[in-house]
PDB file of C-alpha atoms in Angstrom:
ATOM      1  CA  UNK A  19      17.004  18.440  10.021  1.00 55.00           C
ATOM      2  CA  UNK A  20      14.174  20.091  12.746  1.00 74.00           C
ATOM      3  CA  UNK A  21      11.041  17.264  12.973  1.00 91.00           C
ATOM      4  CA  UNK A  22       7.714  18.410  12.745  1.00 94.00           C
ATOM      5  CA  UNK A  23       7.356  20.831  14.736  1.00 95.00           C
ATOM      6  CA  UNK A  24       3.782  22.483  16.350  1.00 97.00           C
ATOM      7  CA  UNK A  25       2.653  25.600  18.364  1.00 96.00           C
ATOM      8  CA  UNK A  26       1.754  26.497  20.961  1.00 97.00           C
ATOM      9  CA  UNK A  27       2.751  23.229  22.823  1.00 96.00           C
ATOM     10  CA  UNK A  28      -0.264  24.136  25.217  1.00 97.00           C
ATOM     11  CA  UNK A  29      -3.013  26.624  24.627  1.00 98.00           C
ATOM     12  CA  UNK A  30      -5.962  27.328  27.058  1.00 98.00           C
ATOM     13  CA  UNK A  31      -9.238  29.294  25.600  1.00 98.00           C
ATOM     14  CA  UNK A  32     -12.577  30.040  27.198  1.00 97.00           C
ATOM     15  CA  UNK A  33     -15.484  28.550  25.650  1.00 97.00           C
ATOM     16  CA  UNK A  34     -16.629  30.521  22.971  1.00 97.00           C
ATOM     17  CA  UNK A  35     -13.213  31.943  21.628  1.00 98.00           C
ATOM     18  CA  UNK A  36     -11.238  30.805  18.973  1.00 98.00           C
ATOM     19  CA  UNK A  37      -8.059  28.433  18.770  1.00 98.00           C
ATOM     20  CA  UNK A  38      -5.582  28.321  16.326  1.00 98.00           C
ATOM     21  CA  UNK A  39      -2.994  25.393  16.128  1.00 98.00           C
ATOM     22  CA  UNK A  40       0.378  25.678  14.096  1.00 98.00           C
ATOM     23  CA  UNK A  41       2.379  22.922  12.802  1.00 97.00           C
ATOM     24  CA  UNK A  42       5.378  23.174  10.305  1.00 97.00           C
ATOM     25  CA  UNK A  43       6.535  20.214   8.842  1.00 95.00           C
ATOM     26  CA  UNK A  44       9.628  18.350   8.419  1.00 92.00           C
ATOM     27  CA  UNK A  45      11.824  19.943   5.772  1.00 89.00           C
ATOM     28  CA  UNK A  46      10.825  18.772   1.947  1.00 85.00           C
ATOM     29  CA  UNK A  47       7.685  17.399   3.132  1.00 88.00           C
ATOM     30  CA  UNK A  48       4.613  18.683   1.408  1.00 88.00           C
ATOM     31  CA  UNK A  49       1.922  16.205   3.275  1.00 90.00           C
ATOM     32  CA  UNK A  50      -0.285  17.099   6.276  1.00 93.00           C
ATOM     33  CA  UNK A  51      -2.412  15.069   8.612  1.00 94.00           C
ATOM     34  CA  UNK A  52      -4.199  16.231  11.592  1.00 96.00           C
ATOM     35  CA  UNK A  53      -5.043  13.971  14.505  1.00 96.00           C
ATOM     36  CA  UNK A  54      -6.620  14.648  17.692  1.00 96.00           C
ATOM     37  CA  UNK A  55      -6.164  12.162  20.683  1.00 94.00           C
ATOM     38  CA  UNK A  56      -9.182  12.704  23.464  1.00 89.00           C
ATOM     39  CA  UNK A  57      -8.668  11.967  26.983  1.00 80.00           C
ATOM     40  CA  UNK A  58      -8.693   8.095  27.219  1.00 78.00           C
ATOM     41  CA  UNK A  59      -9.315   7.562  23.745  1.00 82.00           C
ATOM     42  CA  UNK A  60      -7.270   6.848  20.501  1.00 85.00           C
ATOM     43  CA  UNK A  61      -5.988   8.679  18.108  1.00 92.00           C
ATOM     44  CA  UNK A  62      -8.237   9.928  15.071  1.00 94.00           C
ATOM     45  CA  UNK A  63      -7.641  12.089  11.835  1.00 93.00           C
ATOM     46  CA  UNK A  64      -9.045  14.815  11.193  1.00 95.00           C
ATOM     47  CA  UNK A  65      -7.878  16.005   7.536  1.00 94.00           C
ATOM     48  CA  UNK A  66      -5.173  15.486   5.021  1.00 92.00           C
ATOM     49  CA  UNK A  67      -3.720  18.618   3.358  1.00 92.00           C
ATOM     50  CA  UNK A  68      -0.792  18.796   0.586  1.00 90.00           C
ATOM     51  CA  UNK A  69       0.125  22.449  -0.194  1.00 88.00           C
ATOM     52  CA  UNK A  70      -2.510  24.579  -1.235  1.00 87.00           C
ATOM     53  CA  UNK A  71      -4.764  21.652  -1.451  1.00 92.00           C
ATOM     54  CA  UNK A  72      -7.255  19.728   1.049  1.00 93.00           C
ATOM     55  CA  UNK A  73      -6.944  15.984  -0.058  1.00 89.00           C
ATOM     56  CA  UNK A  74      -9.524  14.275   2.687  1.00 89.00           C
ATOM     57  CA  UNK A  75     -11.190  16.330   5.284  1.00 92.00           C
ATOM     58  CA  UNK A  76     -13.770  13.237   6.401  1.00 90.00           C
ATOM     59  CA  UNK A  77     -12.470  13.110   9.880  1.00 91.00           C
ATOM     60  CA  UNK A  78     -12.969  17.044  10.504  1.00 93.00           C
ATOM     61  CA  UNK A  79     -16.088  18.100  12.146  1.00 93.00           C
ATOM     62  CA  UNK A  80     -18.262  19.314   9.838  1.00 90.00           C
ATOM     63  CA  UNK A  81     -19.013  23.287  12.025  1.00 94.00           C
ATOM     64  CA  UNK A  82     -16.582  24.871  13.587  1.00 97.00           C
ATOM     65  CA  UNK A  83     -13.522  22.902  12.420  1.00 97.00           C
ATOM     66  CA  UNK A  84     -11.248  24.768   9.391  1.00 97.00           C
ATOM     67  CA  UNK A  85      -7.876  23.799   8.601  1.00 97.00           C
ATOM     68  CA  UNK A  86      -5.455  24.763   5.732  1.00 96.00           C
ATOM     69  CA  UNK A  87      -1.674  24.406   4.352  1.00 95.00           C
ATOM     70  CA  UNK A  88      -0.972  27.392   2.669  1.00 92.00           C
ATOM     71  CA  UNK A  89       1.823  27.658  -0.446  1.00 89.00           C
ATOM     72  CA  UNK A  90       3.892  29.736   2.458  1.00 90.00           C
ATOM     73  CA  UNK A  91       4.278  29.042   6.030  1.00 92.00           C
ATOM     74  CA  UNK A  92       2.714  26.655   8.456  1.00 95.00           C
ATOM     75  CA  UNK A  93      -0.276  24.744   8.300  1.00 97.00           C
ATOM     76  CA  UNK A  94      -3.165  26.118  10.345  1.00 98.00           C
ATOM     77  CA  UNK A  95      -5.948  24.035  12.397  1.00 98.00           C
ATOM     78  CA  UNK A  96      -8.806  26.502  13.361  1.00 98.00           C
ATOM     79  CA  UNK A  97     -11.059  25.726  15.502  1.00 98.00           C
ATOM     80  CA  UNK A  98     -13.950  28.482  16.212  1.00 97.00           C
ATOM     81  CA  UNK A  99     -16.234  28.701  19.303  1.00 97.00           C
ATOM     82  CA  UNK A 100     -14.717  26.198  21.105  1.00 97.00           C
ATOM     83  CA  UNK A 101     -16.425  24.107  23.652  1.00 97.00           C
ATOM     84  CA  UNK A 102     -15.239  21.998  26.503  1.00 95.00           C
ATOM     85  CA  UNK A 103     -15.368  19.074  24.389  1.00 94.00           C
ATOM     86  CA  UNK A 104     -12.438  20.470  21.935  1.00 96.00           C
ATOM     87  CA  UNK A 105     -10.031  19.960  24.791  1.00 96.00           C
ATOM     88  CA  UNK A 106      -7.397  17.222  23.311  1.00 96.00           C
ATOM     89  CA  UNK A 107      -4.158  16.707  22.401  1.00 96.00           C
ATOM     90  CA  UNK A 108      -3.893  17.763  18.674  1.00 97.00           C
ATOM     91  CA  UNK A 109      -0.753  16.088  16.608  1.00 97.00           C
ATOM     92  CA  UNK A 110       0.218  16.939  13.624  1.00 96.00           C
ATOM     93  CA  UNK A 111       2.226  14.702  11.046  1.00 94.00           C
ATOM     94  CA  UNK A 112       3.955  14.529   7.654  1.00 92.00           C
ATOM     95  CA  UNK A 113       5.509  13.005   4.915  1.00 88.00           C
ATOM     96  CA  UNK A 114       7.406  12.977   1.741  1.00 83.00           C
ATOM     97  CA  UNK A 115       4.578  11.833  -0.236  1.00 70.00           C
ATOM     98  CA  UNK A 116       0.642  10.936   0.705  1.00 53.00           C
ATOM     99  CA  UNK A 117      -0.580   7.372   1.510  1.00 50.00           C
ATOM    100  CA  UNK A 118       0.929   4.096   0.342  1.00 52.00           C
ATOM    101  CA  UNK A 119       4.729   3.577   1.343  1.00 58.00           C
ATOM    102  CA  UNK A 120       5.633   6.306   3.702  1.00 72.00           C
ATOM    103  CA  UNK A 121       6.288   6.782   7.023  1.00 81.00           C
ATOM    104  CA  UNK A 122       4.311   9.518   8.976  1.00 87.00           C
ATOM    105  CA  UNK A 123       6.469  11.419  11.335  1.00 90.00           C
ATOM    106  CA  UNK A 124       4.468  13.105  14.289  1.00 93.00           C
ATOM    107  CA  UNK A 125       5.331  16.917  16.119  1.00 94.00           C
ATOM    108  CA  UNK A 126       5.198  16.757  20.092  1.00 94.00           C
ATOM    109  CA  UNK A 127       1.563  17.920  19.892  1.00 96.00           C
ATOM    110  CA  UNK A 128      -0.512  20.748  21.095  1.00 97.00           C
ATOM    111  CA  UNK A 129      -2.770  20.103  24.403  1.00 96.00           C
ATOM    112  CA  UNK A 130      -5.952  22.631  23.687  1.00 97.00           C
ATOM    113  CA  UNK A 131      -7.622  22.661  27.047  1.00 97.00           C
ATOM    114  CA  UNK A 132     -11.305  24.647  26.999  1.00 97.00           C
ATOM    115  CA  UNK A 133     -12.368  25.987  30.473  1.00 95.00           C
TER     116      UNK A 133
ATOM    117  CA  UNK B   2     -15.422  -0.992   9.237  1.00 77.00           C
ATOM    118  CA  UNK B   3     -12.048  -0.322   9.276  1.00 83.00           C
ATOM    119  CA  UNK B   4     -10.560  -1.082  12.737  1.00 89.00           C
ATOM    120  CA  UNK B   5      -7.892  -1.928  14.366  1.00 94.00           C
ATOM    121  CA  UNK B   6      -6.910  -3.230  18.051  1.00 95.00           C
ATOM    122  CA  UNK B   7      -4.810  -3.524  20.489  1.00 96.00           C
ATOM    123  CA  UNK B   8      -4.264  -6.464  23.615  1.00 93.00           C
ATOM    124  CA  UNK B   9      -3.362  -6.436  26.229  1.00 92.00           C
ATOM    125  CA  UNK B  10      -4.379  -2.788  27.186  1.00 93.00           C
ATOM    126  CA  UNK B  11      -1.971  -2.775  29.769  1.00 95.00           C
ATOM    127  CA  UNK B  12       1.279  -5.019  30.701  1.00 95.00           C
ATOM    128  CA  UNK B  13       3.314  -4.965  33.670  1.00 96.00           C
ATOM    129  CA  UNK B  14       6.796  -6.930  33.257  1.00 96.00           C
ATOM    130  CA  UNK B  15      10.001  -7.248  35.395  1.00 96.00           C
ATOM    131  CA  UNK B  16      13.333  -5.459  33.764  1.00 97.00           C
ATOM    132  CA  UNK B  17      15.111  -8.043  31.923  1.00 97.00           C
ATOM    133  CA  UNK B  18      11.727 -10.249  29.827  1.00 96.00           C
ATOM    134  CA  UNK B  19      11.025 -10.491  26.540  1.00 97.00           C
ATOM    135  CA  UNK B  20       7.907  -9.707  25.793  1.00 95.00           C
ATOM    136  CA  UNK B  21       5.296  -9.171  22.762  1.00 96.00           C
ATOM    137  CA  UNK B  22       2.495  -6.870  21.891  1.00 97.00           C
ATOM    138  CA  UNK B  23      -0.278  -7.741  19.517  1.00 97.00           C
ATOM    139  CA  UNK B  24      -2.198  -5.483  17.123  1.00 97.00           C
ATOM    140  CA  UNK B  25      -5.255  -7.175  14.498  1.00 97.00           C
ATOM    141  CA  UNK B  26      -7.175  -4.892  12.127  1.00 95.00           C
ATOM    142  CA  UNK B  27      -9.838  -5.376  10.228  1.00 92.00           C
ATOM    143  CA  UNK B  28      -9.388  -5.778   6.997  1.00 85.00           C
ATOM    144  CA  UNK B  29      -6.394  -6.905   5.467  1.00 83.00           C
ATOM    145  CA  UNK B  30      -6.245  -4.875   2.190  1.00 85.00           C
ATOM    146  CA  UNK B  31      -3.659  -2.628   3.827  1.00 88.00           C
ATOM    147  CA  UNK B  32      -0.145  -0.112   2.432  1.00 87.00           C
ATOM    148  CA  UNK B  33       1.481  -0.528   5.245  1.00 90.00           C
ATOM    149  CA  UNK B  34       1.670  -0.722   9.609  1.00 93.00           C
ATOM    150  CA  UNK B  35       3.685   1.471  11.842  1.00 94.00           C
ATOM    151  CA  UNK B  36       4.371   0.726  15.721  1.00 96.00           C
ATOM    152  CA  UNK B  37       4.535   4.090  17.493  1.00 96.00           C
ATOM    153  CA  UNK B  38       5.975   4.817  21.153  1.00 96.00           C
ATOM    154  CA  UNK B  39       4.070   7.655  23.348  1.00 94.00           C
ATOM    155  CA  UNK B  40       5.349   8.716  26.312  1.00 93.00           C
ATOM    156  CA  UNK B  41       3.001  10.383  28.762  1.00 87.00           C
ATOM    157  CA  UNK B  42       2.403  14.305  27.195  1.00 83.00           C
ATOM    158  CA  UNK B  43       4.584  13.376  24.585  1.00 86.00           C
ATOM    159  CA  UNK B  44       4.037  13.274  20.994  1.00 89.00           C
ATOM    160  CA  UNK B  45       5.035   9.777  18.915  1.00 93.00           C
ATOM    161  CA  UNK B  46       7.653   8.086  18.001  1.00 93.00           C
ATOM    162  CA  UNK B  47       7.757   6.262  15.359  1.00 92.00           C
ATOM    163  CA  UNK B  48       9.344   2.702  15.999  1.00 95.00           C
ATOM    164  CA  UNK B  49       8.974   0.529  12.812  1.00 94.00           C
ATOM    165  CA  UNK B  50       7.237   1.179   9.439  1.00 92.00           C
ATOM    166  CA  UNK B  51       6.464  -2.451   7.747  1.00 93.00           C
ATOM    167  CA  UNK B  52       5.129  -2.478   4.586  1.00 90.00           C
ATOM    168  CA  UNK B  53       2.676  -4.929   2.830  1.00 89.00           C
ATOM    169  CA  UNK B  54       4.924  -7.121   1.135  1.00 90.00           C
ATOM    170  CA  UNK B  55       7.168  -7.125   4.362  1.00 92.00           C
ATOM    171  CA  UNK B  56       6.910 -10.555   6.784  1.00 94.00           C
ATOM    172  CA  UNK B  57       8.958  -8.240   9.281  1.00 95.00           C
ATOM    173  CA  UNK B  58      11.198  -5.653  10.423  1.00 95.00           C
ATOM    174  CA  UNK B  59      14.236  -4.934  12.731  1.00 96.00           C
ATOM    175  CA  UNK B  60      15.641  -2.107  14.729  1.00 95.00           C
ATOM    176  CA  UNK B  61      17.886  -2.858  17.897  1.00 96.00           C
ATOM    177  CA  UNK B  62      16.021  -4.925  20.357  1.00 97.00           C
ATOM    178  CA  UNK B  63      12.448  -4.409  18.387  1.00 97.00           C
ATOM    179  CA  UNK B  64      11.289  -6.516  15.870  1.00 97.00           C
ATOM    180  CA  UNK B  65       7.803  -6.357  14.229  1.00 97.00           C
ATOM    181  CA  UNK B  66       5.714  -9.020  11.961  1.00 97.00           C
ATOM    182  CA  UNK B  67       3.124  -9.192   9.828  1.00 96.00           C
ATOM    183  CA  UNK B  68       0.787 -11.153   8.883  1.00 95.00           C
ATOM    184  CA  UNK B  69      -1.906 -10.009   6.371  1.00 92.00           C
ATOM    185  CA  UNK B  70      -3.942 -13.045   5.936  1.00 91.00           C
ATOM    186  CA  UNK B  71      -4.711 -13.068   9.501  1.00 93.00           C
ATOM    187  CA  UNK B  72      -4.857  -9.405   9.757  1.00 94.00           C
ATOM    188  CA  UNK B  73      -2.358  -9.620  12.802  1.00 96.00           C
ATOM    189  CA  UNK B  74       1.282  -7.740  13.729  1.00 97.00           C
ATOM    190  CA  UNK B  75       3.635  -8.283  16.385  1.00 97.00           C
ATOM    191  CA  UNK B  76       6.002  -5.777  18.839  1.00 97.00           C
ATOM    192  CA  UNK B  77       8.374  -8.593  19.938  1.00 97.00           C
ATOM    193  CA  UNK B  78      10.820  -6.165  22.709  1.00 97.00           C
ATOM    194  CA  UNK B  79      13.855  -8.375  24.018  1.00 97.00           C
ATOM    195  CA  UNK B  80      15.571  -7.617  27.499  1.00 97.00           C
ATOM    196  CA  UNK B  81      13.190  -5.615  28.013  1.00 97.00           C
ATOM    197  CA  UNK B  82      14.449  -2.476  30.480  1.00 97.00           C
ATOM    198  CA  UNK B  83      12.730   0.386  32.543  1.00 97.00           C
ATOM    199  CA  UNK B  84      13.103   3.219  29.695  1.00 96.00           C
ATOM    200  CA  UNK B  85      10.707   1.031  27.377  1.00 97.00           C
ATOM    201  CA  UNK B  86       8.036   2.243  29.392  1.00 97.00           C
ATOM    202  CA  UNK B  87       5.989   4.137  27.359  1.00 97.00           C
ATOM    203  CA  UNK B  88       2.557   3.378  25.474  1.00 96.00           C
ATOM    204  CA  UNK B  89       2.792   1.894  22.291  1.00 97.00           C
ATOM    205  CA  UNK B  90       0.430   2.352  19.249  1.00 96.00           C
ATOM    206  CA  UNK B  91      -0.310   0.368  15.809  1.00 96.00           C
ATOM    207  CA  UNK B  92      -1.406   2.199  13.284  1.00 94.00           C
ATOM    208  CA  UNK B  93      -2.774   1.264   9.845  1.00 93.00           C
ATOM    209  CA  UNK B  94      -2.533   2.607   6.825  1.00 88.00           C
ATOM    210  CA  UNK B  95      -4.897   1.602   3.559  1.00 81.00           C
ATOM    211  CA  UNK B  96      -3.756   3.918   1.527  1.00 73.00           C
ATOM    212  CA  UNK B  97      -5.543   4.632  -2.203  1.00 63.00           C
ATOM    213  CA  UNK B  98      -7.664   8.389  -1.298  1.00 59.00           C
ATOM    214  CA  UNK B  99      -7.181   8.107   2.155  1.00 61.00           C
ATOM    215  CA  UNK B 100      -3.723   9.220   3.432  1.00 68.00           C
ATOM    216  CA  UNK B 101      -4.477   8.725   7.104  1.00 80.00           C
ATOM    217  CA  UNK B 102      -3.839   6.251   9.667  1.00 88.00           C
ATOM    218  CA  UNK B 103      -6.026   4.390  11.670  1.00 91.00           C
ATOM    219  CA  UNK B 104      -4.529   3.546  15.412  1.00 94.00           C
ATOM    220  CA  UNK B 105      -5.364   1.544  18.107  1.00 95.00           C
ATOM    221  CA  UNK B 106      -5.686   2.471  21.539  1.00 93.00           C
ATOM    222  CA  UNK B 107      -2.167   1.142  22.296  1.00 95.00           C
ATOM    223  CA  UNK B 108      -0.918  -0.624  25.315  1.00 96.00           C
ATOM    224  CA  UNK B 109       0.354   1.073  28.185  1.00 96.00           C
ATOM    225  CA  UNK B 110       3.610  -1.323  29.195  1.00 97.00           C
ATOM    226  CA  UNK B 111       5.877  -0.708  32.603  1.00 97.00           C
ATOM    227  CA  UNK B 112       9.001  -2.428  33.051  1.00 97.00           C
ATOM    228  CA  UNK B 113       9.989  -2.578  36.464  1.00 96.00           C
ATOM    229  CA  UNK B 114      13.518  -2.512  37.476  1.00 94.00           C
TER     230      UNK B 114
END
């Protein structure tokens, strides 16, 4: 049973062009989360998704940010016009079922660095 | 606010110690706590999942507490050895609407042989 898994593992843009973050979750889990982990800093969510469906997108910035789980394939983080401040590590997670009593399991992550 | 913290930020130890790592949060009104392990430009791993009604939980040489009133949990690591050296994370989750977790900033152990 493949873990979450994400892609690219690294991705560099120039400011200005788009970035576009993959992340396929564990096999019968239908429960997204986005985090992004800045240099020095913690991890923070971003958005929750469940197929089809965006369940809590208050840690997304509110321009520029996008991010979707479609009924098919991967979910998608989007970020558009990215600026040197976008550069972080971006995890994805998921889980059998949303909040209360299960475990979040994390990909390996995708390092987005903006020059 | 809902926050939650981690001390010491960093820990230094000699191969062979037991040693403990403390995360408090906030509020207490929480689903559930998971200890993470992040090695450097690594994702996480997830170490123990303790849920509300749980005083504690076990896996090998970890064992994590909790203690809701107090709003405090506890990475106890026994015999500690050079491979545990990795940052470790708490994360809280408070579940109802909000699926996510909310992590501390971890803290950064090295065991030295």
């Amino acid at each position: 049973n493949a873990g979450v898994m994400q892609n690219p593992r690294h991705l560099v843009r120039r400011r200005g062009q788009e970035a576009r973050l993959r992340c396929s979750p564990m096999k019968g889990h239908s429960h997204v989360y986005w985090y992004r982990q800045l240099p020095e800093e913690g991890l923070k969510f971003m958005v929750y998704l469940q197929k089809e469906n965006i369940i809590d997108e208050s840690g997304m910035p509110k321009e520029r940010f996008s991010a979707e789980f479609p009924k098919e394939g991967p979910s998608i983080l989007r970020i558009q016009q990215v600026v040197r401040g976008d550069s972080a590590a971006y995890f994805c997670a998921s889980s059998t079922k949303g909040v209360s009593y299960n475990e979040q399991f994390f990909g390996p992550g995708t390092r987005l660095t903006v020059l | 606010k809902q926050e939650v913290t981690q001390i010491p930020a960093a820990l230094s130890v000699p191969e062979g110690e037991n040693l403990v790592l403390n995360c408090s949060f906030t509020d207490s009104a929480i689903y559930n706590l998971q200890w993470f392990r992040q090695d450097p430009g690594k994702g996480l791993t997830s170490l123990l999942l303790i849920q509300s009604s749980q005083r504690e939980q076990t896996s090998g040489r970890l064992n994590a507490s909790l203690d809701k009133s107090s709003g405090r949990s506890t990475l106890y690591i026994a015999a500690s050895q050079p491979g545990d050296s990795a940052t470790y994370l708490c994360a809280v989750n408070y579940g109802g609407s909000q699926g996510n977790l909310i992590f501390g900033k971890g803290t950064k152990l090295s065991v030295k042989p």
